[in-house]
């Protein structure tokens, strides 16, 4: 089983020159995958756990997910992009699976999920997640849905397109499109290319590739993910069930007023800003975030 680097390994993989040249935003994105639940620090190898792993076949790719706990309403997790994977939810899975079933989906092309042949988009990711839900839970049973970052955008689309599957929604740190992003992030000239990412954190991305069924497709995945996200506001307005928008009050990528706009678009929206935190609130204040999530879902 491949080891996943710790937070210290992430940062030590960056030369002093890289730490100066690469923006704080890019380094923060690395930390989104470096939670306290990484393989080297935990007993459960989230994201590569054969005992909990399952596959669902879509039209062109097998989508991997892990299932933990039992009973209660299922909670479905959609992880973040580029640096993200199931393992970033380790502490959340550990707590929530004490009282309910938790289904953590590996986005198409990430980790053990196949890349397939279709053009990648969050709309495709949403359809993949709908397929997993339809096969992993009892027919007619609604799930609670939580998405982080890229997964938050996917969760909005899934909730709008398949409301029959969802009971409640939690979207953490995701924008509806480029217009919601912060000026420093938009002006940042760091390119999300395979070469740049490998230079930034070679050991980390080598470990990510080892998880893949076809690691030679990692370059294709990264290049395809460079496309901008676009969730329509009229889609957000159709989400009629309770939905919680959560973000750090110092989020590096998305403007705070954009989170407020999303909250106002939601018919039954709630808003939680985590004080003193940037983008990765589950690393910054995990206990507070898990408590808010638990209270909202009850």
mmCIF file of C-alpha atoms in Angstrom, residues 54-65 77-86 104-132 135 150-151 154 208 211-214 217-226:
data_model
loop_
_atom_site.group_PDB
_atom_site.id
_atom_site.type_symbol
_atom_site.label_atom_id
_atom_site.label_comp_id
_atom_site.label_asym_id
_atom_site.label_seq_id
_atom_site.Cartn_x
_atom_site.Cartn_y
_atom_site.Cartn_z
ATOM 1 C CA UNK A 54 -16.330 -0.664 -3.733
ATOM 2 C CA UNK A 55 -16.755 0.162 -7.419
ATOM 3 C CA UNK A 56 -19.722 1.320 -9.492
ATOM 4 C CA UNK A 57 -19.604 1.025 -13.270
ATOM 5 C CA UNK A 58 -20.696 4.062 -15.280
ATOM 6 C CA UNK A 59 -20.972 4.105 -19.067
ATOM 7 C CA UNK A 60 -17.207 4.489 -19.499
ATOM 8 C CA UNK A 61 -15.447 4.276 -16.120
ATOM 9 C CA UNK A 62 -15.428 2.477 -12.806
ATOM 10 C CA UNK A 63 -15.953 4.917 -9.927
ATOM 11 C CA UNK A 64 -14.443 3.985 -6.582
ATOM 12 C CA UNK A 65 -15.973 4.730 -3.209
ATOM 13 C CA UNK A 77 -18.680 13.006 0.677
ATOM 14 C CA UNK A 78 -17.191 14.657 -2.434
ATOM 15 C CA UNK A 79 -13.545 15.656 -2.041
ATOM 16 C CA UNK A 80 -11.558 18.636 -3.314
ATOM 17 C CA UNK A 81 -9.676 18.984 -6.575
ATOM 18 C CA UNK A 82 -6.063 18.607 -7.803
ATOM 19 C CA UNK A 83 -4.521 17.948 -4.369
ATOM 20 C CA UNK A 84 -7.641 16.460 -2.827
ATOM 21 C CA UNK A 85 -8.795 12.893 -2.258
ATOM 22 C CA UNK A 86 -10.857 10.779 0.146
ATOM 23 C CA UNK A 104 -16.775 8.751 0.359
ATOM 24 C CA UNK A 105 -16.532 8.925 -3.434
ATOM 25 C CA UNK A 106 -13.272 9.199 -5.362
ATOM 26 C CA UNK A 107 -13.899 11.671 -8.175
ATOM 27 C CA UNK A 108 -13.394 10.331 -11.691
ATOM 28 C CA UNK A 109 -9.673 10.163 -12.492
ATOM 29 C CA UNK A 110 -8.575 10.550 -8.869
ATOM 30 C CA UNK A 111 -7.024 7.704 -6.928
ATOM 31 C CA UNK A 112 -8.762 4.418 -7.636
ATOM 32 C CA UNK A 113 -11.497 5.864 -9.877
ATOM 33 C CA UNK A 114 -10.927 5.451 -13.588
ATOM 34 C CA UNK A 115 -10.571 8.460 -15.877
ATOM 35 C CA UNK A 116 -12.824 7.143 -18.632
ATOM 36 C CA UNK A 117 -13.280 8.620 -22.092
ATOM 37 C CA UNK A 118 -15.623 11.566 -21.550
ATOM 38 C CA UNK A 119 -14.583 15.215 -21.275
ATOM 39 C CA UNK A 120 -14.121 15.995 -17.599
ATOM 40 C CA UNK A 121 -16.407 18.518 -15.940
ATOM 41 C CA UNK A 122 -18.136 18.969 -12.632
ATOM 42 C CA UNK A 123 -21.399 18.119 -14.348
ATOM 43 C CA UNK A 124 -19.943 14.743 -15.266
ATOM 44 C CA UNK A 125 -18.648 14.318 -11.710
ATOM 45 C CA UNK A 126 -22.170 15.043 -10.436
ATOM 46 C CA UNK A 127 -23.654 12.375 -12.690
ATOM 47 C CA UNK A 128 -21.020 9.898 -11.522
ATOM 48 C CA UNK A 129 -21.942 10.656 -7.901
ATOM 49 C CA UNK A 130 -25.637 10.199 -8.695
ATOM 50 C CA UNK A 131 -24.845 6.788 -10.174
ATOM 51 C CA UNK A 132 -22.921 5.785 -7.054
ATOM 52 C CA UNK A 135 -26.440 1.859 -6.460
ATOM 53 C CA UNK A 150 -14.197 21.266 -6.169
ATOM 54 C CA UNK A 151 -16.561 18.823 -4.510
ATOM 55 C CA UNK A 154 -20.139 19.328 -7.832
ATOM 56 C CA UNK A 208 -1.095 10.185 -5.594
ATOM 57 C CA UNK A 211 -3.016 5.094 -6.093
ATOM 58 C CA UNK A 212 -4.208 5.239 -9.690
ATOM 59 C CA UNK A 213 -5.084 2.198 -11.781
ATOM 60 C CA UNK A 214 -3.472 3.964 -14.733
ATOM 61 C CA UNK A 217 -3.181 9.200 -17.090
ATOM 62 C CA UNK A 218 -2.373 11.661 -14.293
ATOM 63 C CA UNK A 219 -1.128 14.281 -16.770
ATOM 64 C CA UNK A 220 -4.395 14.008 -18.707
ATOM 65 C CA UNK A 221 -6.368 14.455 -15.473
ATOM 66 C CA UNK A 222 -4.499 17.599 -14.427
ATOM 67 C CA UNK A 223 -4.745 19.209 -17.858
ATOM 68 C CA UNK A 224 -8.471 18.462 -18.064
ATOM 69 C CA UNK A 225 -9.120 19.973 -14.617
ATOM 70 C CA UNK A 226 -7.846 23.372 -15.756
#
